[in-house]
Amino acid sequence: MALQRGPSPWEVSLWTRREESLPAISAALPGCRVSCDLKIAVEGADLIVLCTSPRAIENSGGELAGLIPASTPVTDAGSVKVRIVAALEGALGGRFIGAHPMAGSEQSGISAARPDLFDGAVCILTPTPNSDPQALAAVRDFWKEAGCRVSEMSPASHDMAVARISHLPHAVAAALVQAALSKNPEVAALAGSGYRDTTRIAIGPEALWREIFLDNRDALLSAISDMQTHVEKLKTAISGGDEAAIEAFLREARNLRAQGNE
Amino acid sequence: MALQRGPSPWEVSLWTRREESLPAISAALPGCRVSCDLKIAVEGADLIVLCTSPRAIENSGGELAGLIPASTPVTDAGSVKVRIVAALEGALGGRFIGAHPMAGSEQSGISAARPDLFDGAVCILTPTPNSDPQALAAVRDFWKEAGCRVSEMSPASHDMAVARISHLPHAVAAALVQAALSKNPEVAALAGSGYRDTTRIAIGPEALWREIFLDNRDALLSAISDMQTHVEKLKTAISGGDEAAIEAFLREARNLRAQGNE
């Protein structure tokens, strides 16, 4: 949708796993080629974008390599990069350029598609010393064309950063829902926008997030340990009735949060 | 603003603490009486609504009692109810009816006012055996007129419920900001809507939230302990690579969250 907005719309071809998804995709993206047959979907492509779950992306390199010319650039939209980049560089070489657009919602499937989903979102590219410069340039252009602001870092730096800015918030939102509602689910009826916003992402698909959590296990565990330290610090301040410590904790959070503000 | 939308707008009189706020309030609410003198603000009122911080509400009963007729109903908008209701019933008797509209944002001041702020929000009233039935009816009508759906529970039940559905999310959002950004604030530049939504309320005013946390200390500490239990459970599942346990945790959270959905 994003690529078909401009004066010279891209020619888009989609692969989908399930036959029953084909009519909705064709209806949402008129003029696009849609198929459950990977060979048909990738035929003639100048650029391939892998948008399945992390494990499916990791395992797709071998089949893909047999279907496309040796120089076709390939990128992806997976949330964890060290494992994906290692697997795909292994299967496809330097024309694979890992990417992670920091966009999306708790929803999934074609019904969640929006032409402006990527507008202004950061897309992190994770080139390595093996990366082919022409493939990198093509992939950079692709994500810019979709609406993203492109930045680059190593796969390892990416995984450490998103453990804190993306995967930790998801883990915390899931734990918060349970702490808020497990003992008395009826309090959900009293929820205001504070609870709703802090927990919205906990509606995301659990099979996808299970893969993400395990693919980024070490960095996420480190982030969760820091979360535990900060929660304990606040709990100690509240328990001790320490007005100055509580206020300092909340002030520090407010100041840090202002940096990430829209 | 909400009370002046209908066919028969209410006559509204406002008290504000700071002289310098008067011009902005008068501009935002034309036709309303505005004063820093409590005696002028409450003169002739049929109903009084206390909207300051919890401690200021608790301490306002004595002065207010000397300025208004003995039968004037009084309500409030404080986030914690046991302490406020005890203090205000002591000073004003059964015509004080505690209330907590579950609406608002991380913003404060007259610039955050919106005519539709209360539309559809739950307003919890906390009458007690001491409550005057006529005052309760008047206060119920007032919050309905502002746009709220009114529900009732005891002050103690209210405080336990909001510890989990409102105060815990605030504490968790503040701790999450620190865990996400303390070690490397630059990752804020990569934030997507997940981080932004889960941490938005951490921008709220720390002096107000320090009062709320301490006024509801025991119930909040219990909720924080449950949060710690759930975080530790998820951490153990991730650490052990237990796919089934991670997915079950996230599924449980998704199912619980669906109950509180808009």
Coordinates of C-alpha atoms in Angstrom, one line a residue, chain A residues 26 28-29 54 70 89 92 105 112 119-120 128 133 148 163 169 171 184 191 204 207 210 226 231 236 240 245:
Chain A
S26 CA -6.3 -9.3 -3.5
A28 CA -6.9 -4.9 -0.2
L29 CA -4.2 -4.7 -2.8
P54 CA 11.7 -14.7 12.8
A70 CA 22.3 -14.8 -7.5
E89 CA 24.1 -14.4 4.8
L92 CA 22.2 -15.9 0.3
S105 CA 0.6 -2.5 16.2
A112 CA -4.1 -4.4 9.8
D119 CA 5.6 7.0 7.6
G120 CA 8.2 8.6 9.9
T128 CA 27.8 -6.4 8.1
P133 CA 27.1 -2.2 -1.3
C148 CA 10.8 5.1 6.9
A163 CA 15.6 -5.7 23.8
P169 CA 7.9 -3.2 26.9
A171 CA 7.2 -8.5 28.4
N184 CA -9.9 -9.9 40.3
A191 CA -9.9 0.9 33.3
G204 CA -0.1 -9.2 20.2
A207 CA 3.6 -17.4 19.0
R210 CA 7.7 -16.3 22.0
D226 CA 17.2 -4.1 35.1
V231 CA 10.7 -1.9 40.4
T236 CA 11.5 0.2 48.7
G240 CA 9.6 3.2 53.6
A245 CA 13.0 9.0 46.9

